[in-house]
Coordinates of C-alpha atoms and ligand atoms in Angstrom, one line a residue:
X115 CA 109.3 82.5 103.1
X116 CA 108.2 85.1 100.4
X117 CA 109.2 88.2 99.9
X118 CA 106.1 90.2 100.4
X119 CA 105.9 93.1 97.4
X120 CA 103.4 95.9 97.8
X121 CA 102.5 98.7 95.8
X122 CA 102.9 102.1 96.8
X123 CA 101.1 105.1 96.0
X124 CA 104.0 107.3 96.8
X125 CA 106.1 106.6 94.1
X126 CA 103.5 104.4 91.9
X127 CA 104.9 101.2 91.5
X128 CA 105.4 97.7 93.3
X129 CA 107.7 97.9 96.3
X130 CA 109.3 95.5 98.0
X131 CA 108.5 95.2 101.9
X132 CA 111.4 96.4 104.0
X133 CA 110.3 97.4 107.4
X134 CA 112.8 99.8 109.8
X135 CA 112.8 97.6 112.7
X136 CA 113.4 94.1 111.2
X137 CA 111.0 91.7 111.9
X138 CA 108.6 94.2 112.8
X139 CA 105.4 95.7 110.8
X140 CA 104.2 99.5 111.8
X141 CA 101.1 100.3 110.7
X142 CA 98.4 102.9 110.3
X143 CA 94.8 102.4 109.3
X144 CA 92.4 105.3 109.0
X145 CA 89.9 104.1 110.9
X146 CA 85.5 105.2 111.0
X147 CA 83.7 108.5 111.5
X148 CA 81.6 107.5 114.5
X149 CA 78.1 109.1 114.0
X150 CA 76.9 106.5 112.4
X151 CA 76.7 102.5 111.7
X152 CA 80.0 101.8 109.6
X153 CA 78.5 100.2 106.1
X154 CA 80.3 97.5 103.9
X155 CA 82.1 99.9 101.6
X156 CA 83.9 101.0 104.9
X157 CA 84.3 97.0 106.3
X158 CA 85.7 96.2 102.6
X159 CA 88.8 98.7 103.4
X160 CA 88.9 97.1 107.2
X161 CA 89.2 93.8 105.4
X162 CA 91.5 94.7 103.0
X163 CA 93.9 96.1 105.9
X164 CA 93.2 92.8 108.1
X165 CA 94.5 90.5 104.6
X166 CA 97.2 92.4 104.8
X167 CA 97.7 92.4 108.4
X168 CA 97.6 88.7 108.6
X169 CA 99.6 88.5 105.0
X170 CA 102.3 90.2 107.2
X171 CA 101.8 87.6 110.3
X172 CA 102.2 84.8 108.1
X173 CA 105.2 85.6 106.6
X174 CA 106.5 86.0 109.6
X175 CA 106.6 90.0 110.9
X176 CA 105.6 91.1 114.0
X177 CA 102.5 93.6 114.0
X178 CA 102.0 96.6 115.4
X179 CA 98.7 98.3 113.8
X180 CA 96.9 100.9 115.1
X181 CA 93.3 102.4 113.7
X182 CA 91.7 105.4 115.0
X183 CA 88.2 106.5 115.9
X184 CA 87.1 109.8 114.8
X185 CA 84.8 111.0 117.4
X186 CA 84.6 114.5 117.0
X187 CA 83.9 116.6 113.4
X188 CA 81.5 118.0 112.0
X189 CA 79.1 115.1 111.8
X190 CA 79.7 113.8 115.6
X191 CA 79.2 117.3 117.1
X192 CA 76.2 117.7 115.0
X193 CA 74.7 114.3 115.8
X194 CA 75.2 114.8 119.7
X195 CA 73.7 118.2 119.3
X196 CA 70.5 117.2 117.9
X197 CA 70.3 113.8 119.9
X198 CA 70.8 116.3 123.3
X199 CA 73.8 114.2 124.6
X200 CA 77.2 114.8 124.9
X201 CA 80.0 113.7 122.2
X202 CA 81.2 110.8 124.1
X203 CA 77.4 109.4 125.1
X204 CA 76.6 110.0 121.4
X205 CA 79.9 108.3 119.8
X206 CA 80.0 105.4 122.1
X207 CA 77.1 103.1 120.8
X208 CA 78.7 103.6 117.0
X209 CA 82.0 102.4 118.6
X210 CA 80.8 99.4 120.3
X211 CA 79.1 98.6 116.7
X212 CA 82.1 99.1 114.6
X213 CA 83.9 96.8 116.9
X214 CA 81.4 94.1 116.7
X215 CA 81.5 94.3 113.2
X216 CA 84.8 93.7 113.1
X217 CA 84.6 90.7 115.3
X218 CA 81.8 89.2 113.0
X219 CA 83.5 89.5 110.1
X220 CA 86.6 88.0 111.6
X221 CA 88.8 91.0 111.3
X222 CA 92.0 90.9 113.4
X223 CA 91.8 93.5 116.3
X224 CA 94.3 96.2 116.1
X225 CA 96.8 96.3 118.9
X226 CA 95.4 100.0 119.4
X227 CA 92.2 101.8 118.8
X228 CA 92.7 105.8 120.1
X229 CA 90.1 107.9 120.3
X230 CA 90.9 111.4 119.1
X231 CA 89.6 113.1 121.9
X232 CA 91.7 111.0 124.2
X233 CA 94.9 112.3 122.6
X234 CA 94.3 116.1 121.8
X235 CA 97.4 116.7 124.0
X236 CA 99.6 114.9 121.2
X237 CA 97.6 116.9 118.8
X238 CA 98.1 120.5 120.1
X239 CA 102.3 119.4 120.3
X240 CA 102.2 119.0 116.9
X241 CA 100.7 121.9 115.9
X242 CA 102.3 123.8 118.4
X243 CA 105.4 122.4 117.0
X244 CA 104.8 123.7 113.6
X245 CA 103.6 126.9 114.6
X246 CA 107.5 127.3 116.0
X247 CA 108.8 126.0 112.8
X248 CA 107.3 128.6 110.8
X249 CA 104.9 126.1 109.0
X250 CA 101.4 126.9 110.4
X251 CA 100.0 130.4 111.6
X252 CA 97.2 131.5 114.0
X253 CA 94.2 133.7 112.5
X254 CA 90.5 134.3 114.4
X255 CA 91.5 131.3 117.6
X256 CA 92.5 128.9 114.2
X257 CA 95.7 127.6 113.4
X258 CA 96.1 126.9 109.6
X259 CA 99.2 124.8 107.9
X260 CA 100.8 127.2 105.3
X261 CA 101.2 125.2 102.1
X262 CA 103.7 127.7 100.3
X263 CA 105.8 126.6 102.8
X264 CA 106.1 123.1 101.6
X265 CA 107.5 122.6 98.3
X266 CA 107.1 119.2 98.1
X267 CA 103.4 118.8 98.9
X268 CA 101.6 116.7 96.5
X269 CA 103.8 113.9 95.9
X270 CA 101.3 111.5 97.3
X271 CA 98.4 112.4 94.9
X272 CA 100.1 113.9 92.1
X273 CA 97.8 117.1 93.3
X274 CA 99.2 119.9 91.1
X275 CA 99.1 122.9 93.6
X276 CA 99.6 125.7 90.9
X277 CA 96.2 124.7 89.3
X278 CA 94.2 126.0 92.4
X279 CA 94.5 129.8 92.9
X280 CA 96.0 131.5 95.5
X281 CA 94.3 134.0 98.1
X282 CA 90.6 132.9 96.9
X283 CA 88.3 132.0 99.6
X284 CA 85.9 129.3 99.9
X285 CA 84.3 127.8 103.4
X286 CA 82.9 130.8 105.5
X287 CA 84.4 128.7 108.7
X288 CA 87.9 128.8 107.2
X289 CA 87.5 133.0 106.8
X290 CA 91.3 132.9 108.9
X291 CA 92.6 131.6 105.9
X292 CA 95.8 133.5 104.1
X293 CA 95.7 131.1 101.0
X294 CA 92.8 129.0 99.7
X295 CA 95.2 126.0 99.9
X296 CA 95.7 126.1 103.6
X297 CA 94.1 123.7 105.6
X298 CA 93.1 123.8 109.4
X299 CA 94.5 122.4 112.2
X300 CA 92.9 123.8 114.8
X301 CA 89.4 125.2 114.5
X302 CA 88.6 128.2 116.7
X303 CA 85.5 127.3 119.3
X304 CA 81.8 128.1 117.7
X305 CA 79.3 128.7 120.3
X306 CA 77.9 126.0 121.9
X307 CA 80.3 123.2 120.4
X308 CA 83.0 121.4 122.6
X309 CA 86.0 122.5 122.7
X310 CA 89.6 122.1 124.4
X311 CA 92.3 124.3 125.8
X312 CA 95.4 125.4 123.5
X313 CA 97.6 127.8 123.0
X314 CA 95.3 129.6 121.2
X315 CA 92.1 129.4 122.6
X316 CA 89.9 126.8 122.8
X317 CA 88.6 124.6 120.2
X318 CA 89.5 121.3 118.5
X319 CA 91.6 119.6 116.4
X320 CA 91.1 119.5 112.2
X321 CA 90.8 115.5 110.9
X322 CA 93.8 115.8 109.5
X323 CA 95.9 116.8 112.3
X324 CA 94.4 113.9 114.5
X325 CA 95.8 111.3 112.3
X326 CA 99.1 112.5 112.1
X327 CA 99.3 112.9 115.8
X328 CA 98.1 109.6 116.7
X329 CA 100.1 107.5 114.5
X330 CA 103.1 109.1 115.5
X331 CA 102.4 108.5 118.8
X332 CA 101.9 104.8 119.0
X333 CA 104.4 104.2 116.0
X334 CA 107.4 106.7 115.9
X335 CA 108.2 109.9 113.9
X336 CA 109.0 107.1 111.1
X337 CA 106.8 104.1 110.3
X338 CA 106.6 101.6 107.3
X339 CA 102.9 101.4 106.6
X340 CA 99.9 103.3 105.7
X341 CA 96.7 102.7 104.7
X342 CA 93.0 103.2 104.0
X343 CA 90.4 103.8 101.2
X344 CA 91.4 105.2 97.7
X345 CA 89.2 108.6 99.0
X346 CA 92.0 109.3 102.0
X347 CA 95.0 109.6 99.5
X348 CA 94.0 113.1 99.0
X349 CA 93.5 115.5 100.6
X350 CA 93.8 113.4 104.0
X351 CA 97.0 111.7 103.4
X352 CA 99.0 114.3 101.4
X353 CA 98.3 116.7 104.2
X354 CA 99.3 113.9 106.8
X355 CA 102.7 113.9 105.1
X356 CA 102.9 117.1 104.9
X357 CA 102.6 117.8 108.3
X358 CA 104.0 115.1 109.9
X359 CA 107.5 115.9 107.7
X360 CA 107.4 119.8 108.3
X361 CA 107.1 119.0 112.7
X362 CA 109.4 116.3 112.3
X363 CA 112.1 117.0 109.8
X364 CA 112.3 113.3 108.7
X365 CA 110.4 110.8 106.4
X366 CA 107.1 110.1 107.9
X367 CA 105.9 106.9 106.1
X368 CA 107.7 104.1 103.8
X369 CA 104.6 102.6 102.0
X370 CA 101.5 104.0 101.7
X371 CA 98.7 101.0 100.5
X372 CA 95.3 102.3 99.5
X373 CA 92.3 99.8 99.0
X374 CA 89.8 100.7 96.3
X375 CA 85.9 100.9 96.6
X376 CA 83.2 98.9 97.2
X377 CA 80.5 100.4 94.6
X378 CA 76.9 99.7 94.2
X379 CA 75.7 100.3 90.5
X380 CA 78.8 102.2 89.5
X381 CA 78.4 104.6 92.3
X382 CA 80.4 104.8 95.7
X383 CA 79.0 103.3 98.6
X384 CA 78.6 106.2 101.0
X385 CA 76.8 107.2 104.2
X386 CA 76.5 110.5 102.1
X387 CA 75.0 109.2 99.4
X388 CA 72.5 106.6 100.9
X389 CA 73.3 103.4 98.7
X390 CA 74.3 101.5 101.8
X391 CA 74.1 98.1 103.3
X392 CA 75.2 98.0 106.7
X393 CA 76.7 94.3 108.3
X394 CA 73.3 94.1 109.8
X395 CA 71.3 95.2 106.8
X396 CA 73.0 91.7 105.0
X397 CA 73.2 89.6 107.5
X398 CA 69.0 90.2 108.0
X399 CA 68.0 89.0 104.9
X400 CA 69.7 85.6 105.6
X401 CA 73.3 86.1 104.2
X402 CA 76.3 84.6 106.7
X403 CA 79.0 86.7 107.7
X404 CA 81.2 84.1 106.4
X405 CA 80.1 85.2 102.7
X406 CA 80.2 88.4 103.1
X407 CA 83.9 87.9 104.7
X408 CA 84.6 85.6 101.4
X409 CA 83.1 88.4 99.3
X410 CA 85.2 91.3 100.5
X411 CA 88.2 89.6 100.4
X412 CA 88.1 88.0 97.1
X413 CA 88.4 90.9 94.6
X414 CA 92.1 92.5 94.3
X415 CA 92.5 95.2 96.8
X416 CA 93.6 97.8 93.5
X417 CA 90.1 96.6 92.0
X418 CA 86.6 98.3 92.3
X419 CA 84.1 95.9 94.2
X420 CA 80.8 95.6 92.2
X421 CA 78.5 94.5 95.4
X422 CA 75.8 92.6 94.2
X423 CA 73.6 90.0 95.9
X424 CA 74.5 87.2 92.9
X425 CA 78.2 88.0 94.0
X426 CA 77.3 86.9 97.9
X427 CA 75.4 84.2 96.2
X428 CA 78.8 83.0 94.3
X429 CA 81.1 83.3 97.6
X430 CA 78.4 81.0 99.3
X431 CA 79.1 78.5 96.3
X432 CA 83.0 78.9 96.6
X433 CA 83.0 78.3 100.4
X434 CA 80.4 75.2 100.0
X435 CA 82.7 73.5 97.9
X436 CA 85.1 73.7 100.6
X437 CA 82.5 72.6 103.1
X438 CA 82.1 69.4 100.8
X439 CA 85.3 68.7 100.6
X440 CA 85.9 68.4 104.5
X441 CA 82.6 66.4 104.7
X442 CA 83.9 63.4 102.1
X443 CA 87.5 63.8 104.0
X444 CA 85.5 63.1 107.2
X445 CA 83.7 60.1 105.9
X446 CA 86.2 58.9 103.5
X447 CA 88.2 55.7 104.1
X448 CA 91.8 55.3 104.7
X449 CA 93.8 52.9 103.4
X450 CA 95.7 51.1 106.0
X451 CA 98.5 49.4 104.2
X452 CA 100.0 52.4 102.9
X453 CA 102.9 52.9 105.1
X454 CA 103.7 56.8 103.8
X455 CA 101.6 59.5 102.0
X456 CA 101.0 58.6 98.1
X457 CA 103.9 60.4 96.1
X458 CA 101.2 62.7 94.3
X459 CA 99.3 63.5 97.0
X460 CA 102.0 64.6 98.8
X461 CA 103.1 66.9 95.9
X462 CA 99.4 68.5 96.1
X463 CA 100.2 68.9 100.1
X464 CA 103.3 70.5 99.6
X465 CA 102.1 72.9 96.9
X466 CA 99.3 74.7 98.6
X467 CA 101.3 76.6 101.3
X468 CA 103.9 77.3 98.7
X469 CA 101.6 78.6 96.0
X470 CA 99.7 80.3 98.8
X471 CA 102.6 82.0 100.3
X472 CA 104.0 83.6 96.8
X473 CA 100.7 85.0 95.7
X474 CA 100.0 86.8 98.9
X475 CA 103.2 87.7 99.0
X476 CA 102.8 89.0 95.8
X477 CA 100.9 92.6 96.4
X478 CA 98.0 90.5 98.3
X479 CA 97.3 88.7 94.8
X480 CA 94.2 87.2 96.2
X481 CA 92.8 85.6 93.1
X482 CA 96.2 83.5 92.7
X483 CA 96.1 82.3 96.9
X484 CA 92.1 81.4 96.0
X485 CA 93.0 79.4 93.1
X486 CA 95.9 77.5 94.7
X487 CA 92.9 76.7 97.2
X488 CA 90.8 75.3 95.0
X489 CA 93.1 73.8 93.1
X490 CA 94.2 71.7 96.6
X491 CA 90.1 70.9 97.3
X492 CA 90.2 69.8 93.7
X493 CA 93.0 67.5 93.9
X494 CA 92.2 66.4 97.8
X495 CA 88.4 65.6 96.3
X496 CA 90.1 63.3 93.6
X497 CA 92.2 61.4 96.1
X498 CA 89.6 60.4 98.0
X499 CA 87.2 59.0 94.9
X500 CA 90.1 56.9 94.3
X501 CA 91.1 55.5 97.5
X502 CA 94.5 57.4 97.7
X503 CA 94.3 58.8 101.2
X504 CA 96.5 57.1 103.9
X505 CA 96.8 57.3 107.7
X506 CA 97.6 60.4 108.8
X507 CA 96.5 62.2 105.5
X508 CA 93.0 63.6 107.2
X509 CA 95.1 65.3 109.7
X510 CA 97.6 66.5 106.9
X511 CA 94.5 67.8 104.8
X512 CA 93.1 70.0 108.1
X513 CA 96.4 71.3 108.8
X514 CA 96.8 72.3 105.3
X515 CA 93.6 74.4 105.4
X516 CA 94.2 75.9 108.6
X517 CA 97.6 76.9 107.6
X518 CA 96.6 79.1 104.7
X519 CA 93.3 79.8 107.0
X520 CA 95.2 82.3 109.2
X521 CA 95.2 84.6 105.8
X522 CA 91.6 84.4 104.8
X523 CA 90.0 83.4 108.1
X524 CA 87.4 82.1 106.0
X525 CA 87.4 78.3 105.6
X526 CA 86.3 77.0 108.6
X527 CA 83.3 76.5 109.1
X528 CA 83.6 75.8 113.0
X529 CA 84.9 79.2 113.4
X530 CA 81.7 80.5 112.1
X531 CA 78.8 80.8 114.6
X532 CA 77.1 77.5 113.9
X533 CA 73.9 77.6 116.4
X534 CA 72.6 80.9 116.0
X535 CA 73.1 81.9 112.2
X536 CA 73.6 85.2 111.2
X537 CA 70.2 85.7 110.9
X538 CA 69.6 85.2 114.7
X539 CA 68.1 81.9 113.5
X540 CA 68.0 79.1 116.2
X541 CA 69.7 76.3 114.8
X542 CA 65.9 74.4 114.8
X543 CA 65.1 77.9 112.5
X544 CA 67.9 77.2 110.7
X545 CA 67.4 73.3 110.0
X546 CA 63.7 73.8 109.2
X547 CA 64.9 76.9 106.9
X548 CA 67.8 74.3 104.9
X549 CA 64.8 71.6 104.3
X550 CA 62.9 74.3 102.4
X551 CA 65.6 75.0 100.5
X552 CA 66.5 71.7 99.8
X553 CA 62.7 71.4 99.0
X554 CA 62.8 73.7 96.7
X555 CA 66.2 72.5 95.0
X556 CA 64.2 69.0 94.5
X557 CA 61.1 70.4 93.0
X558 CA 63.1 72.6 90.2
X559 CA 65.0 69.6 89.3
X560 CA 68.1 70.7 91.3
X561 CA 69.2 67.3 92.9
X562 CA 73.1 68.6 93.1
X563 CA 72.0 71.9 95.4
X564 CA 69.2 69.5 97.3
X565 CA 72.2 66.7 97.7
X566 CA 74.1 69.3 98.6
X567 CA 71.9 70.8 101.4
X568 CA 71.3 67.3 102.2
X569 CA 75.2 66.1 103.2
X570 CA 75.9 69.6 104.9
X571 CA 73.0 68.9 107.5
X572 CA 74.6 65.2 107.8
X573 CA 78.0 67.0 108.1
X574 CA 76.6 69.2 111.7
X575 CA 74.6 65.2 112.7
X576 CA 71.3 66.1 111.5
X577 CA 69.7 63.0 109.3
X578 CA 66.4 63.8 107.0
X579 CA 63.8 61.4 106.4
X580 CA 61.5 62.2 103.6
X581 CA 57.9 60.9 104.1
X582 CA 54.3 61.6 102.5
X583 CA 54.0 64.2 105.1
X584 CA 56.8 65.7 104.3
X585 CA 61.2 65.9 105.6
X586 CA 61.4 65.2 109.0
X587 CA 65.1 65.6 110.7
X588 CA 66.6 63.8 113.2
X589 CA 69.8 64.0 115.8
X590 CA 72.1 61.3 114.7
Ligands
LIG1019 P1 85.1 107.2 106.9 O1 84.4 106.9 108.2 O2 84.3 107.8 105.8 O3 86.3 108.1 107.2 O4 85.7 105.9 106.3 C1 86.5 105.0 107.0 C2 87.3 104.1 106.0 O5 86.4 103.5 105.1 C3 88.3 105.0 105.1 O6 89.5 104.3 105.0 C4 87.6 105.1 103.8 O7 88.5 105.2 102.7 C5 86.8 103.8 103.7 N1 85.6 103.8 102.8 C6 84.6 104.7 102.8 N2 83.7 104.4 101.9 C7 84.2 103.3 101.2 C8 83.7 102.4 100.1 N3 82.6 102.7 99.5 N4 84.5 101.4 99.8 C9 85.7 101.1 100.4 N5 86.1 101.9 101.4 C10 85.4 102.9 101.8
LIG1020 ZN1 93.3 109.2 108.8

């Protein structure tokens, strides 16, 4: 199998994979703020992480991922404070959501999903351990992490500490502070707000802490992965590391792998900045899941993701033409005096998995693994018009697909919820809603779309009959 090569933002530059256990994959994915429906920016990193989850399945490494929920900041207490509920009754609907988008899109379920305010033990060790260590002080009921006690913070980000001033203050909750560069790591209860017990009053954990905590937890002191969007690397991550090392004494994570955005006209998507489209938002004006899967996965992880509806439009294109190529498979003929697979077709068998396997190997080169598809439905599409498939090869083809399917989870269409679309479309509502558009397809002159339309209903049984009155369908 391929070696798989990633690059890492600590150091800059393609890596190649080697895990501490071998055979074994740790890793960490920042997982969602729960006060809110996660949007597609947020699913495009959770996608990202689940190629390269399944990358690392495929070539062979055990998996152990964990993502976290963030149920308590700012933003949570805020939203249970106006709602009149408590965190947990507040957080728990946006929890249940974010894990049925996950299952819609297809994306792998971490072995672990903590919830921060499940492990705010773990959290007040850490601090507490840096506190003995010298690295973190108490002021006001907070504890703050004491960056001029770290000379190596900033390696991450390439954050030049020197630039920002010493001993100025900024946020009026962060008063404690003894240097503007400090960060928090326990907050000091406000009135009315939940809080915990600690060693220094009650109160509640800083983001960054949480993290830290819980991946050391499930993973070790030392793991070899970490990831999320481009926005964590700084100031999220770099204090991660910096923390984590300073309790620990040892390195805390091998490669760190950061996904870039999903952006909508130039701009970030963002809960903050209301440009977003939740799952449900797309999936209610008639796009399938399986698109939007296709979508998110097929622009380089390092590469901005222009979301556009054209660019849904295209993945719907790209997964059709594999659609059509299983269809003439089905129907095609075999030819039943070959005795082995035809010499070329066997070369075209062979080279998908191989071709597949180096590109994703190859810092999740997604474009490369897509193309090595279509060149395969290409060549597959050929060997039927010209009679070269032989006994055996159907089954061949299918195993093929499914082989490289356990990276993209995206090419078949039986995996897909096929009676009720995404749209919560009956499959009559669905049927009746494919004749328009085939309708349509015919009237502008569009016979390869209406054909199209046309051999995917025969493809799920249904036969069209057109009449004066109009396409009727029937169950074959
Ligand atoms: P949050 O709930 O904001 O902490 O985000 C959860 C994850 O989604 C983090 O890994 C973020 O980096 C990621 N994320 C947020 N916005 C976007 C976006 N527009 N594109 C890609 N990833 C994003
Ligand atoms: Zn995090």
């Amino acid at each position: 199998m391929a070696d798989l090569v990633l690059f890492n933002t600590l150091g800059r530059k393609l890596t190649p994979f080697a895990p501490i256990e071998p055979g074994v994959a740790k890793m960490y994915t920042c997982g969602p703020t729960v006060y809110n429906d996660i949007h597609i920016g947020n699913l495009r990193t959770f996608a990202f992480e689940d190629l390269l989850r399944r990358t690392l399945r495929y070539l062979g490494y055990r998996v152990v991922q964990v993502m976290n929920v963030t149920d308590v900041d700012d933003k949570t207490i805020q939203g249970a404070h106006k709602a009149g509920v408590s965190l947990e009754e507040y957080t728990q609907p946006f929890i249940a959501s974010f894990l049925r988008d996950l299952d819609t899109l297809r994306i792998e379920r971490a072995e672990h999903f903590p919830r921060a305010t499940h492990c705010i033990p773990d959290m007040v060790a850490l601090i507490a351990r840096l506190v003995e260590r010298g690295y973190a002080y108490q002021s006001d009921g907070s504890v703050f992490f004491s960056i001029a006690r770290d000379a190596d913070y900033g390696r991450l980000s390439g954050f030049d500490l020197a630039q920002v001033r010493r001993g100025e203050r900024v946020a009026s909750d962060e008063y404690g502070k003894e240097d503007v560069r400090d960060f928090v790591l326990w907050k000091g209860v406000k009135p009315g707000e939940p809080a915990w017990e600690s060693p220094w009053g009650p109160g509640r954990p800083g983001w960054h802490v949480e993290c830290s905590a819980m991946s050391m937890k499930y993973l070790g002191e030392s793991f070899d992965l970490h990831c999320g969007g481009v926005d964590n690397i700084f100031p999220h991550h770099e204090n991660e590391i910096a923390q984590s090392e300073a309790a620990t004494g040892h390195p805390f994570v091998r490669t760190w792998v950061h996904g870039e955005h999903l952006i909508v006209d130039g701009q970030k998507m963002a809960k903050s900045l209301g440009n977003q489209y939740t799952l449900k938002d797309l999936v209610d004006r008639g796009t399938t899941p399986r698109a939007i899967r296709y979508l998110l996965l097929s622009v380089h992880y390092r590469q901005k993701l222009n979301f556009t509806f054209e660019s849904l439009d295209a993945a719907a294109g790209a997964l059709r033409r594999v659609d059509e190529m299983r269809f003439r498979v089905a129907h095609a003929p075999e030819d039943a005096t070959r005795t082995e697979t035809e010499a070329g077709f066997a070369e075209t068998l062979a080279k998908l998995p191989r071709d597949f396997a180096a590109a994703v190997a190859d810092d999740l080169n997604v474009a490369a693994a897509l193309a090595a598809v279509f060149v395969f439905v290409k060549e597959v599409n050929v060997a039927v018009e010209e009679g070269r498939l032989g006994p055996g090869d159907k089954d061949r083809i299918a195993a093929a697909l499914a082989d490289v399917d356990r990276v993209l989870g995206v090419l078949d269409p039986a995996a897909w919820p096929a009676t009720a679309t995404a749209a919560g479309d009956t499959e009559e509502e669905e049927i009746e809603r494919l004749i328009q558009e085939r309708k349509e397809a015919r009237q502008r002159r569009d016979f390869a779309a209406s054909d199209r339309i046309r051999d995917e209903l025969a493809g799920r049984g249904i036969v069209l009959e057109d009449t004066p009155q109009g396409t009727r369908w029937k169950r074959r």
